[in-house]
Every structure is written in structure tokens, then in C-alpha cells.
Tab-separated table of C-alpha atoms and ligand atoms in Angstrom:
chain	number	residue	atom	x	y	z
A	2	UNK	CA	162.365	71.062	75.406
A	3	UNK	CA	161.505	74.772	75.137
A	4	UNK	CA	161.659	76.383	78.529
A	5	UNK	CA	159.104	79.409	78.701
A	6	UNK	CA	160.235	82.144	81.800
A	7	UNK	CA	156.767	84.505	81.904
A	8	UNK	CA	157.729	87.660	84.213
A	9	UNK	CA	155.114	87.949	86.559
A	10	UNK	CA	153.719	91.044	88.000
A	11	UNK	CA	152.214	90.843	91.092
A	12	UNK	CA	149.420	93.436	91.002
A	13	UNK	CA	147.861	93.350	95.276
A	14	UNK	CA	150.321	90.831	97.730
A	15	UNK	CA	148.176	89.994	100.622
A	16	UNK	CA	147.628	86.520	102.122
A	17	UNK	CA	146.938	84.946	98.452
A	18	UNK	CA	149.445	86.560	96.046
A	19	UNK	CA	152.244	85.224	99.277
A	20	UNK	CA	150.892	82.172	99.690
A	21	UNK	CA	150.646	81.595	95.666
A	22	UNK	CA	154.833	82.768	95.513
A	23	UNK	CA	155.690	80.220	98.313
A	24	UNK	CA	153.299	77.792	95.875
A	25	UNK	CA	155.497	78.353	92.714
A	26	UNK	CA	158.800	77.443	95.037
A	27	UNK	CA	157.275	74.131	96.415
A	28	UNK	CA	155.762	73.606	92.598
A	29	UNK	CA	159.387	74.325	90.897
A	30	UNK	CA	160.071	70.470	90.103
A	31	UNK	CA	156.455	70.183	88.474
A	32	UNK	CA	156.383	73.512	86.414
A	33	UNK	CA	159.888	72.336	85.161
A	34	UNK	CA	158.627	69.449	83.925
A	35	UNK	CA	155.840	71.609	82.109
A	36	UNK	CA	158.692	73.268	80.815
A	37	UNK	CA	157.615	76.455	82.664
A	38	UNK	CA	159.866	78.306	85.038
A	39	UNK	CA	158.360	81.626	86.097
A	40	UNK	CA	159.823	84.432	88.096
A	41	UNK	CA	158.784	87.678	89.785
A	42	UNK	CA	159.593	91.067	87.807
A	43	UNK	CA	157.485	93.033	89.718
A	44	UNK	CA	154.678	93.729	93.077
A	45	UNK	CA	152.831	96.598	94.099
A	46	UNK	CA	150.306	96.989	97.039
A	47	UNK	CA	148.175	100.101	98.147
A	48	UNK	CA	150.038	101.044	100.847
A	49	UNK	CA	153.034	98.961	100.865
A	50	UNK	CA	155.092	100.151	97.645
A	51	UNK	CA	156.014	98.794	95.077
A	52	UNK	CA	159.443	96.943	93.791
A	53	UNK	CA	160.726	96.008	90.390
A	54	UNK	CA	163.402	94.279	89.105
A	55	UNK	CA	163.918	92.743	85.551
A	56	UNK	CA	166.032	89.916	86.939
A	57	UNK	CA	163.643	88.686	89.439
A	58	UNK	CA	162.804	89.094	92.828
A	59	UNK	CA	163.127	86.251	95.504
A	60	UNK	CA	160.912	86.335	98.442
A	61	UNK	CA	163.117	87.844	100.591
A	62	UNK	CA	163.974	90.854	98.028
A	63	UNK	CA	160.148	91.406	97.536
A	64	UNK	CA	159.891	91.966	101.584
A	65	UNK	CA	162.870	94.261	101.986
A	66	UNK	CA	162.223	96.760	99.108
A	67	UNK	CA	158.013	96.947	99.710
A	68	UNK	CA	158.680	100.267	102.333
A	69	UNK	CA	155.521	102.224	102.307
A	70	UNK	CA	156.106	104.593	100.427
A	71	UNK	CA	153.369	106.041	98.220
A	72	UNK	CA	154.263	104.775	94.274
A	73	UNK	CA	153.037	104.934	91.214
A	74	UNK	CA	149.141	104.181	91.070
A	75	UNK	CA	148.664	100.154	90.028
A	76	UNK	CA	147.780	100.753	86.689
A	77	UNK	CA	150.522	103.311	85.864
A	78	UNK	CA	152.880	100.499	87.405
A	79	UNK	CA	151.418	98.279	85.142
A	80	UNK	CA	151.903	100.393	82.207
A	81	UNK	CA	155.467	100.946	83.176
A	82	UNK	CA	156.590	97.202	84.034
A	83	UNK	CA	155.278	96.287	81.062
A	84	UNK	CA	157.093	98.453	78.710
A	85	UNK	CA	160.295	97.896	80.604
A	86	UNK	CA	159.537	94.464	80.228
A	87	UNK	CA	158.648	94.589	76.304
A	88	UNK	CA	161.538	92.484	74.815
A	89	UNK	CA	160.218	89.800	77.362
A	90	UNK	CA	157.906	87.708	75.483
A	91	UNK	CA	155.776	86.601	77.653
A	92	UNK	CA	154.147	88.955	80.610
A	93	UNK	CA	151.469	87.234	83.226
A	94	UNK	CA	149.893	90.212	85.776
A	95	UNK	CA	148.583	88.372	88.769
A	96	UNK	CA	145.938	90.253	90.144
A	97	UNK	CA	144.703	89.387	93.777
A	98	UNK	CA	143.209	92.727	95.134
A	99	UNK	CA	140.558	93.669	97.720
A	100	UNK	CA	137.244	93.935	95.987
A	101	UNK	CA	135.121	97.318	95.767
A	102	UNK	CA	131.814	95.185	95.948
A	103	UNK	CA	130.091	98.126	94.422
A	104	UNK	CA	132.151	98.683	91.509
A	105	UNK	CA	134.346	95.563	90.645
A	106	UNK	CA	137.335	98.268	91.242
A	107	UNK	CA	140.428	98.151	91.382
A	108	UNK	CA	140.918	94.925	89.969
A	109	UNK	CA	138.884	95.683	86.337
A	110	UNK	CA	141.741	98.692	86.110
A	111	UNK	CA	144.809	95.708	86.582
A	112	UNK	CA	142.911	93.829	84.123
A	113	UNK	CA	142.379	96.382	81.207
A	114	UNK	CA	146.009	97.516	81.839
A	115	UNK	CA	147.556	94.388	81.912
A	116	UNK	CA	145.406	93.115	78.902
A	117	UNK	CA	146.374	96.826	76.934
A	118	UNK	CA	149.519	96.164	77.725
A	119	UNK	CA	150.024	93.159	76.076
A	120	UNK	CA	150.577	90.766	79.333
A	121	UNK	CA	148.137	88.053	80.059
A	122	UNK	CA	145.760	88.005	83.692
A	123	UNK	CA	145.032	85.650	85.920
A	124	UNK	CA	143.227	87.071	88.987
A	125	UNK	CA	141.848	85.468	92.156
A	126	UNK	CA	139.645	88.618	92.572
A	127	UNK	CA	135.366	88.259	91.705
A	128	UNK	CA	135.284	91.267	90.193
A	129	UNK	CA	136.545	91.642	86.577
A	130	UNK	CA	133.666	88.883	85.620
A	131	UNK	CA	131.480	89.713	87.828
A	132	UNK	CA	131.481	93.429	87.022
A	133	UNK	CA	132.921	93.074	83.188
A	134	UNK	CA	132.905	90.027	81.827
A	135	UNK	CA	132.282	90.781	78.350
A	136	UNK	CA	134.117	93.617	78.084
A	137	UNK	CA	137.502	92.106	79.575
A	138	UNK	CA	136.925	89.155	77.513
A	139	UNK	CA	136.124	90.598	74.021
A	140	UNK	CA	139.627	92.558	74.616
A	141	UNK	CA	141.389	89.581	76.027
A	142	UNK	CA	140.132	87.838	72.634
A	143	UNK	CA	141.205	90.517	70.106
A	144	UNK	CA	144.390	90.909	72.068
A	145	UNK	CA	145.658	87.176	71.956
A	146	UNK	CA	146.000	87.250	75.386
A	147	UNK	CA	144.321	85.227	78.529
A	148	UNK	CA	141.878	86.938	81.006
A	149	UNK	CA	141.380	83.525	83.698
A	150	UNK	CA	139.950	83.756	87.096
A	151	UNK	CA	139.246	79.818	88.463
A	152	UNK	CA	139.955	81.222	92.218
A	153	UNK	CA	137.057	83.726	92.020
A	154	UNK	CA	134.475	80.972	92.906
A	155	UNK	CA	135.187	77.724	95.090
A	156	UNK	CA	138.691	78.291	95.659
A	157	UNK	CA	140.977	76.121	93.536
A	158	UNK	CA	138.144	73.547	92.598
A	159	UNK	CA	138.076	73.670	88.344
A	160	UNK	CA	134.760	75.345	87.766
A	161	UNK	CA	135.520	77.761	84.701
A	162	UNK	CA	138.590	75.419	83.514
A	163	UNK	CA	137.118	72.469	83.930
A	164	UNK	CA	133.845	73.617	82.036
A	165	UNK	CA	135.593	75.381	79.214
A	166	UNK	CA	137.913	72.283	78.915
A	167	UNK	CA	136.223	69.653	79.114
A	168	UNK	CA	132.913	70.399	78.450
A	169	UNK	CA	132.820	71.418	74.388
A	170	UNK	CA	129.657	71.820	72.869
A	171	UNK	CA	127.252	72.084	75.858
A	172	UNK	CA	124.825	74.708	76.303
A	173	UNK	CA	124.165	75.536	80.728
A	174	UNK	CA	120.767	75.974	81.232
A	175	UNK	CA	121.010	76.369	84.924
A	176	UNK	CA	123.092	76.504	87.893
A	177	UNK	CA	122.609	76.286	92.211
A	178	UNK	CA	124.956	76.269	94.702
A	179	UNK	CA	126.365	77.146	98.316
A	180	UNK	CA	129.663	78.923	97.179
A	181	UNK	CA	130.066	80.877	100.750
A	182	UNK	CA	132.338	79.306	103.315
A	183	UNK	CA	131.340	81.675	106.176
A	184	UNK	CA	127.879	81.780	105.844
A	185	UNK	CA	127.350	77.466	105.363
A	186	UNK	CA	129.673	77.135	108.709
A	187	UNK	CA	127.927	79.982	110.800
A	188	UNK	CA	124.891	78.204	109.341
A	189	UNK	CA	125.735	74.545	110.492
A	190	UNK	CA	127.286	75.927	113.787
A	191	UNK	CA	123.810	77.538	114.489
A	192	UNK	CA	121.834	74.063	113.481
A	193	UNK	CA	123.793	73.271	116.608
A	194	UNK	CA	122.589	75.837	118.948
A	195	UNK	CA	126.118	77.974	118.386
A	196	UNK	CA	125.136	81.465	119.118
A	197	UNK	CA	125.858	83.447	115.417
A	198	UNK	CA	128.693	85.993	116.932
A	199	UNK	CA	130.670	83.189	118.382
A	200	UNK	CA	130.677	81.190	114.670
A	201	UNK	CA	131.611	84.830	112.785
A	202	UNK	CA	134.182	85.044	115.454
A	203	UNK	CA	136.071	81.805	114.432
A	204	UNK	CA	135.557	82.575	110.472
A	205	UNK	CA	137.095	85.806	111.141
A	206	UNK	CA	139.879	84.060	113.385
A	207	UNK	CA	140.854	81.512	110.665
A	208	UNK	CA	140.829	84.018	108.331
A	209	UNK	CA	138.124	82.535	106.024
A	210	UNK	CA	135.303	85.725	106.745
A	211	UNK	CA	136.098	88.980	104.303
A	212	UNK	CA	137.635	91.099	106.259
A	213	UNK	CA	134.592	93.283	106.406
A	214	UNK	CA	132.309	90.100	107.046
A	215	UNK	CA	129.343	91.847	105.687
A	216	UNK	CA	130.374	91.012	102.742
A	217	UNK	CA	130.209	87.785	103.365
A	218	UNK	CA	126.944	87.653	105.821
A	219	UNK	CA	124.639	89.989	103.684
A	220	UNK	CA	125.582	88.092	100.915
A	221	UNK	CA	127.419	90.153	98.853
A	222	UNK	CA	130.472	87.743	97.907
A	223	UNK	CA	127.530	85.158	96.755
A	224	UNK	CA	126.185	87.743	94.507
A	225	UNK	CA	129.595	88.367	92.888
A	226	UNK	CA	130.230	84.530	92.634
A	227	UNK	CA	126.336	84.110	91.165
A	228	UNK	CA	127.449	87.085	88.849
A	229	UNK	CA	130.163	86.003	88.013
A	230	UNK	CA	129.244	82.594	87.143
A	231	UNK	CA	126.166	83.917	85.140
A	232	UNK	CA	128.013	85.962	83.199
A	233	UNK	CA	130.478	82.916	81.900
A	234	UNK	CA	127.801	80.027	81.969
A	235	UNK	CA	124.932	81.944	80.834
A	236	UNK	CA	125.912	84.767	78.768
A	237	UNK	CA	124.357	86.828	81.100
A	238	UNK	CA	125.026	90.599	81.595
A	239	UNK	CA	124.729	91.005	85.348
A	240	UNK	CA	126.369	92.543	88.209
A	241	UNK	CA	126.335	91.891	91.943
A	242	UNK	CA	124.366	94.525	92.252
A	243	UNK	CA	120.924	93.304	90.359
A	244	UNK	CA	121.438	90.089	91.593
A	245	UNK	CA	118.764	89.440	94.495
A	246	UNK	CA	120.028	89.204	97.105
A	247	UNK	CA	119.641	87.862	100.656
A	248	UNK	CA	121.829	87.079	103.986
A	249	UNK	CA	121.787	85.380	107.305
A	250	UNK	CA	122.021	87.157	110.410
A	251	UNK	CA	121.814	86.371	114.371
A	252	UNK	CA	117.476	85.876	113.799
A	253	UNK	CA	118.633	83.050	111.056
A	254	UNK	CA	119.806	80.491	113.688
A	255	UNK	CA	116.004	79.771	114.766
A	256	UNK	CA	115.089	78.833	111.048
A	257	UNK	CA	118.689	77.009	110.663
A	258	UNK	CA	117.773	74.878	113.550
A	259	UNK	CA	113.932	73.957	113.506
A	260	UNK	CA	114.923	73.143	109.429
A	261	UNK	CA	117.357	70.661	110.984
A	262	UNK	CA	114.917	69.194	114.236
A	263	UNK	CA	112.392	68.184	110.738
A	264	UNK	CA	115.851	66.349	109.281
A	265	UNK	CA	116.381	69.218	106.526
A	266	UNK	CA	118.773	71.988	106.388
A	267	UNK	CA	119.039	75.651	105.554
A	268	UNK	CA	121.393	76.711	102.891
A	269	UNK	CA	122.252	79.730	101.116
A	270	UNK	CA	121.672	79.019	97.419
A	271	UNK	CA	123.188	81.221	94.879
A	272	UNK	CA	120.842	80.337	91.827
A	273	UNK	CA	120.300	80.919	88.277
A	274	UNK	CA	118.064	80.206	85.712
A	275	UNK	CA	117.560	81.703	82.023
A	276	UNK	CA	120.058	82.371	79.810
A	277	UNK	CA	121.864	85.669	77.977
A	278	UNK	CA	119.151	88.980	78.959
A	279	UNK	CA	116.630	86.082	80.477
A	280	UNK	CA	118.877	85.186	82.786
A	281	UNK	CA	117.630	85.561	86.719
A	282	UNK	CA	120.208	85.259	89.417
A	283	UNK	CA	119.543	85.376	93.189
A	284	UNK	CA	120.970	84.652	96.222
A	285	UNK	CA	118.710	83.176	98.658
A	286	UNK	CA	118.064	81.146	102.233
A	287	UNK	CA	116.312	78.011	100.909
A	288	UNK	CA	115.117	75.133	103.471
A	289	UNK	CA	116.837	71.316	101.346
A	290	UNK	CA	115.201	68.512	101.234
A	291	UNK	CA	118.192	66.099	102.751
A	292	UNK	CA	118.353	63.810	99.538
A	293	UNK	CA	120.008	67.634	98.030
A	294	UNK	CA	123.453	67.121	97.354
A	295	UNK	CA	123.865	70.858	99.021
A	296	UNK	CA	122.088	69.790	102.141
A	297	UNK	CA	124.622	67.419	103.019
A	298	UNK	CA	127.784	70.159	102.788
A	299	UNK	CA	129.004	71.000	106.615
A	300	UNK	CA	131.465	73.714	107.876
A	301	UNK	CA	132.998	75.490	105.099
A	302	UNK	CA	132.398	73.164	102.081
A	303	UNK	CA	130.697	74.370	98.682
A	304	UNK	CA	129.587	72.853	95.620
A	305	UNK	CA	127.801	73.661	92.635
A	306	UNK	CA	125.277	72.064	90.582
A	307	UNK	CA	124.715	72.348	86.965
A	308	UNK	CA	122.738	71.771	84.174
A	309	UNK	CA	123.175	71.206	80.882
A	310	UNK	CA	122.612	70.089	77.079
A	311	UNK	CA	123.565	67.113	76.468
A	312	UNK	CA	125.241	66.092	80.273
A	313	UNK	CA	122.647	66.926	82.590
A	314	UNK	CA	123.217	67.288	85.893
A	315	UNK	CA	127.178	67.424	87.180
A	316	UNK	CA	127.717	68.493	90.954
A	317	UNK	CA	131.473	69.842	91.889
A	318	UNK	CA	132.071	69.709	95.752
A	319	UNK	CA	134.861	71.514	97.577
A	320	UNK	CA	134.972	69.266	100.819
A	321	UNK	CA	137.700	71.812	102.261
A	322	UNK	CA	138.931	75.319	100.512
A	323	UNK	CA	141.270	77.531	101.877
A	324	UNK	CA	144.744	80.122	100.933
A	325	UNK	CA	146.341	77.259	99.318
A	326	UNK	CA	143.917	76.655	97.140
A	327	UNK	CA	143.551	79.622	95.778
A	328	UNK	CA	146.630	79.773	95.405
A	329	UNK	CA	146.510	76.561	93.476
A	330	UNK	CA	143.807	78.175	91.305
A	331	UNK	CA	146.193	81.250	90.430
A	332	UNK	CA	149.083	78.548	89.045
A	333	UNK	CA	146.815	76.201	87.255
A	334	UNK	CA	145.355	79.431	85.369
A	335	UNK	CA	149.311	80.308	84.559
A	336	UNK	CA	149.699	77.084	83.078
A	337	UNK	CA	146.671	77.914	81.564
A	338	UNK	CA	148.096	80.987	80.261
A	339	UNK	CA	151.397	80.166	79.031
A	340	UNK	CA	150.745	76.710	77.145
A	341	UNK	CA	148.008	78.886	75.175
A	342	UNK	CA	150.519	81.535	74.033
A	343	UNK	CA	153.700	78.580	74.562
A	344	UNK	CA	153.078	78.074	70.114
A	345	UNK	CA	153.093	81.672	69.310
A	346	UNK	CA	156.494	82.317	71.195
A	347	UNK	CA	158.217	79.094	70.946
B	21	LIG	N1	141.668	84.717	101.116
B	21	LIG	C1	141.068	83.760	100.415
B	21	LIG	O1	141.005	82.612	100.853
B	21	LIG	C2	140.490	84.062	99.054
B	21	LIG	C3	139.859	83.045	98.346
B	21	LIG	C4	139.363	83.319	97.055
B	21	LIG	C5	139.489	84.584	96.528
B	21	LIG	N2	140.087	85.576	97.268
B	21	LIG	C6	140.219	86.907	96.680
B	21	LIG	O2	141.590	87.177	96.459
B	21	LIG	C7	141.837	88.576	96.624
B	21	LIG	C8	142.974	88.776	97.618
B	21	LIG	O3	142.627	88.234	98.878
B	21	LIG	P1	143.663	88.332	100.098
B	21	LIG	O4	143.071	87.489	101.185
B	21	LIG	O5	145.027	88.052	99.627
B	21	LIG	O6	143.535	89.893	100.473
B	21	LIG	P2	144.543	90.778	101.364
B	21	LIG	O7	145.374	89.891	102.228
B	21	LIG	O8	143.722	91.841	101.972
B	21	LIG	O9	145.546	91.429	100.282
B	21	LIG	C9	145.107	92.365	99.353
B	21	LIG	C10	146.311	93.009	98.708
B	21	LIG	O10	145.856	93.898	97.688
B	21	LIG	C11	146.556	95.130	97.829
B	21	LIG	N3	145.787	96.208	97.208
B	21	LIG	C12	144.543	96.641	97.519
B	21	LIG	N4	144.171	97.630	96.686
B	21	LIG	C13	145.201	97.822	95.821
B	21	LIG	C14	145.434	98.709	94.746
B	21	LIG	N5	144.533	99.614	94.373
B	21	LIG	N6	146.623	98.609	94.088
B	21	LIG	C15	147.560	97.706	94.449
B	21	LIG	N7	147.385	96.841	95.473
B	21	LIG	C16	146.235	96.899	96.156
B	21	LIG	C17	146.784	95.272	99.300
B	21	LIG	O11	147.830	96.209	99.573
B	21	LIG	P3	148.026	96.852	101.063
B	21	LIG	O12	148.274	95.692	102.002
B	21	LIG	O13	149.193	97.729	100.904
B	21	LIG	O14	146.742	97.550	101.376
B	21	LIG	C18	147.184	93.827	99.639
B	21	LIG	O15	148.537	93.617	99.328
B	21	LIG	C19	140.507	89.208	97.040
B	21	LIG	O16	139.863	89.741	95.910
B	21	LIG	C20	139.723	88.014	97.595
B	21	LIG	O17	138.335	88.195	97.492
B	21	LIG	C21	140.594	85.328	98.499
């Protein structure tokens, strides 16, 4: 059996890129048996350093040499690592930066310079397709190389992967869901009379709320997931930014509840409809009928309902999401990654 060894570069290492290293330890035994056996070449952070070594880096390494320091910017870091790295023949940048909601930025920088310097990406991060879809994946295309992002929407449920994979030769005429943790539990808290600080307050304890949680309550990380999602299932050419947008606030418990005292609930729906420049994407507060599969989702789940020629209607539901998943996400689109190039370098 052929044993690929991608380098990996670790481009942001927050609460995802750590929890997705201790991941690929606890996953050794299966990604052997995939004849995969990765290892860390490089990580840099914003403020944190940076640390390289062509051998690898255990955990432990990666935590003594990040010192603060100001280093190279990411993409120049990028550039670097990969040319040090060019006899290696297979290079996977793992991108999980904070998102500029207004620009898709930094992460569509990692991306170009990973793709231009011949690694592939796999990101966790919304906005490379929500901000650039075509662009990063008409170069990804020409380069031979893999630009995947399954943990930008619903965590490390197969949305792209599984549509891409397993869904040949079906055209998506239309897609709804509730792909926001924070807002569906501070929305089903409130149902229950929960005053709207006090539910924030516990997203932003667990860690599930962006840490600027506007983001999250104005809607914003909807948008990017509705963008994002048009953009791949539609052929759309959208950004956060044009989608329509709406969010919940302290005034949206009164709605959330009387919905529920008349047995139906209030959801936010990101929607789209329309396909390629037709396309119309929104994110909106709409009161569900409770026969709605996205009436019944509590708490923090999601799910996402889809149309299409010739399957119809398929619903994905995320009953629980969380770091690990993402995580998950991040080593199923390595897989991904490294069985597409495993023929060319065999
Ligand atoms: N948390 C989740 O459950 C979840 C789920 C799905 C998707 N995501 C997405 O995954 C990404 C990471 O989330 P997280 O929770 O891990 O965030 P985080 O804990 O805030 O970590 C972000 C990391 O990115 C680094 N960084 C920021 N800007 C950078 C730049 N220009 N160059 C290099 N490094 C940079 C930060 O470095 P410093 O610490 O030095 O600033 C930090 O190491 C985000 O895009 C998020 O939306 C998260």
C-alpha cells in the first residue's frame, strides 16, 4: 500500500485548527488505514508567530516556538513554506481564520497563495466561497489542486461533499434552512420566556456565538452561509453583502413566543431561489407552520432543505454541531484532498 505524508500548513490556530490537530492524533489508526499519514510542516497566527519545521511539528513543539513575535505576513509564509517544501509532493494549507465579514479577508489571500503555490486548501472559514467562489475555483481547477470548505456551513454535516459526491447529474433549484446555532437557541430560549441577554450570554459562554456576536445576531454569518451555498448550488455570484438580510434582537422574543402560544415557531431562514444571475438569497425571520421540518429544530441544531432535478426534496439535519465537528469537516476534506491527487503522485 502506498502511504501518502501531505505537509500541512496551518494557516490561523485558534480553537478549530487545535482541536482539528488533536483530531488527526485520535484519527491516526483510521487515516493509516486510508493509507494517509499527515504531519504538521508549518502554523502561523496574527499575533502569535509563526513556526516551521520540515520534519514536523508535534503539538507540544507548535506551542513552545509560537512566541509573539511579529513574522512574516500569512501569505508571504505561505509563499515561503511552500517553496521550502517543493520536493514534497503533496502540500495541504489548512486555513481556519477569523472572517472580515465585509471582505471575505484574510482567508481569500491563504487561499490564492496556497492554490499559486501549488498546495491544495481546505478551510473551515465562510469566506473564500462566499466572497470568491468562482474565482478560487476556476484557479483551483486549472491548477490540479483542491479548494474544499464542508465546515463553512453546518459544521461537519456533508453538505458540499455529500452533494458533489453523491448527487451527479442534478440541477438545485432551491434551498432553505436555519444554519445559525446562536440565533435558533436564543430563539427557542425566548419561546420560553428566557430574557435574550441571558441566552447570548450562554452562546457566548460555550463558545458557540462569534466572538463579536453581531455577527451572528444581525445575521451576518447566515448571509455568508446563504452566500456561500448560492454560489456552489446555484451558480450564483453573490456576496454576504447583497444578500438580504435580517436579525433577531431583544424585541424578537415577543414574536418568538406568541408564534409558539398558536403551536408554530419562529425561525431564521436563510433562503434561495433562482439560479446563476436570477438567483435571490435572503436571510429572514419567518413564522413555520409545525409540520416544517425546520420548525421542529431546538437549541443549536440546523438543517437544510433542498430541491432538486430529478430528487426532489432532501433535508440534512445537524441535531448537535460543535469544535469537533468542524474539525471533523477539515479531515474529511483532507481525505478529500489527497485521494484526488493520491493517482497523480503515487
Ligand atoms: N468555532 C467553531 O465552532 C466554528 C465552526 C465553523 C466554522 N468556524 C470558522 O473557523 C474559523 C476559525 O474559528 P476559530 O473558532 O478557531 O477562531 P479563533 O479561535 O479566533 O482562531 C482564529 C485564528 O486565526 C488566526 N488569524 C487571524 N487572522 C490571521 C491572519 N491574518 N494570519 C494568520 N492567522 C490569523 C488567529 O491568530 P491570533 O490568535 O494570533 O490572533 C487565531 O489563531 C473561523 O472562520 C470560523 O468562522 C468556526
Amino acid at each position: 500500500v502506498t502511504i501518502h505524508r501531505p505537509a500541512l500548513l496551518l494557516v490561523g490556530y485558534g480553537n478549530v485548527a487545535r482541536r482539528f490537530v488533536r483530531l488527526l492524533d485520535e484519527s491516526r489508526a483510521d487515516l493509516d488505514g486510508l493509507g494517509i499519514a499527515p504531519y504538521i510542516a508549518g502554523v502561523i497566527t496574527r499575533h502569535h508567530g509563526a513556526a516551521f519545521d520540515q520534519a514536523g511539528l508535534s503539538e507540544a513543539q507548535i506551542a513552545s516556538r509560537l512566541s509573539g513575535q511579529p513574522g512574516p505576513t500569512s501569505p508571504e509564509f505561505i509563499a515561503a513554506s511552500l517553496d521550502r517544501l517543493r520536493e514534497t509532493p503533496l502540500c495541504v494549507v489548512v486555513e481556519t481564520t477569523t472572517l472580515d465579514i465585509r471582505q471575505g479577508e484574510p482567508a481569500i489571500s491563504h487561499v490564492r497563495a496556497a492554490l499559486a503555490g501549488g498546495a491544495d486548501v481546505v478551510t473551515a472559514n465562510k469566506g473564500p466561497a462566499a466572497f470568491a467562489y468562482r474565482e478560487l475555483s476556476r484557479v483551483a481547477r486549472e491548477a490540479g489542486r483542491s479548494f474544499l470548505f464542508e465546515g463553512a456551513v453546518m459544521d461537519g454535516v456533508p453538505v458540499f461533499n455529500m452533494i458533489r459526491e453523491t448527487m451527479p447529474a442534478t440541477t438545485i433549484t432551491r434551498f432553505r434552512g436555519v444554519v445559525n446555532s446562536t440565533t435558533n437557541f436564543i430563539l427557542t430560549a425566548m419561546e420560553e420566556g428566557e430574557p435574550y441577554a441571558d441566552a447570548l450570554a450562554r452562546m457566548q459562554d460555550a463558545g458557540v456565538a462569534e466572538a463579536d456576536p453581531s455577527l451572528d445576531v444581525d445575521g451576518w454569518d447566515a448571509a455568508a452561509k446563504a452566500a456561500a451555498l448560492a454560489n456552489v448550488l446555484l451558480d450564483a455570484d453573490v456576496t454576504p453583502l447583497t444578500v438580504a438580510r435580517e436579525g433577531i434582537g431583544p424585541e424578537t422574543g415577543r414574536a418568538a413566543a406568541g408564534a409558539r402560544a398558536h403551536g408554530r415557531r419562529l425561525k431564521l431562514v436563510a433562503s434561495a431561489s433562482g439560479r446563476g444571475r436570477d438567483a435571490a438569497v435572503k436571510v429572514a425571520l419567518e413564522e413555520l407552520d409545525p409540520a416544517d421540518p425546520l420548525a421542529i429544530l431546538d437549541g443549536q441544531a440546523n438543517a437544510l432543505e433542498i430541491d432538486s432535478v430529478p430528487l426532489g426534496r432532501v433535508v440534512i439535519t445537524q441535531r448537535d454541531g460543535g469544535l469537533e465537528k468542524t474539525a471533523y469537516a477539515l479531515l474529511t476534506d483532507l481525505v478529500t484532498a489527497v485521494r484526488r491527487r493520491a493517482g497523480a503522485v503515487a
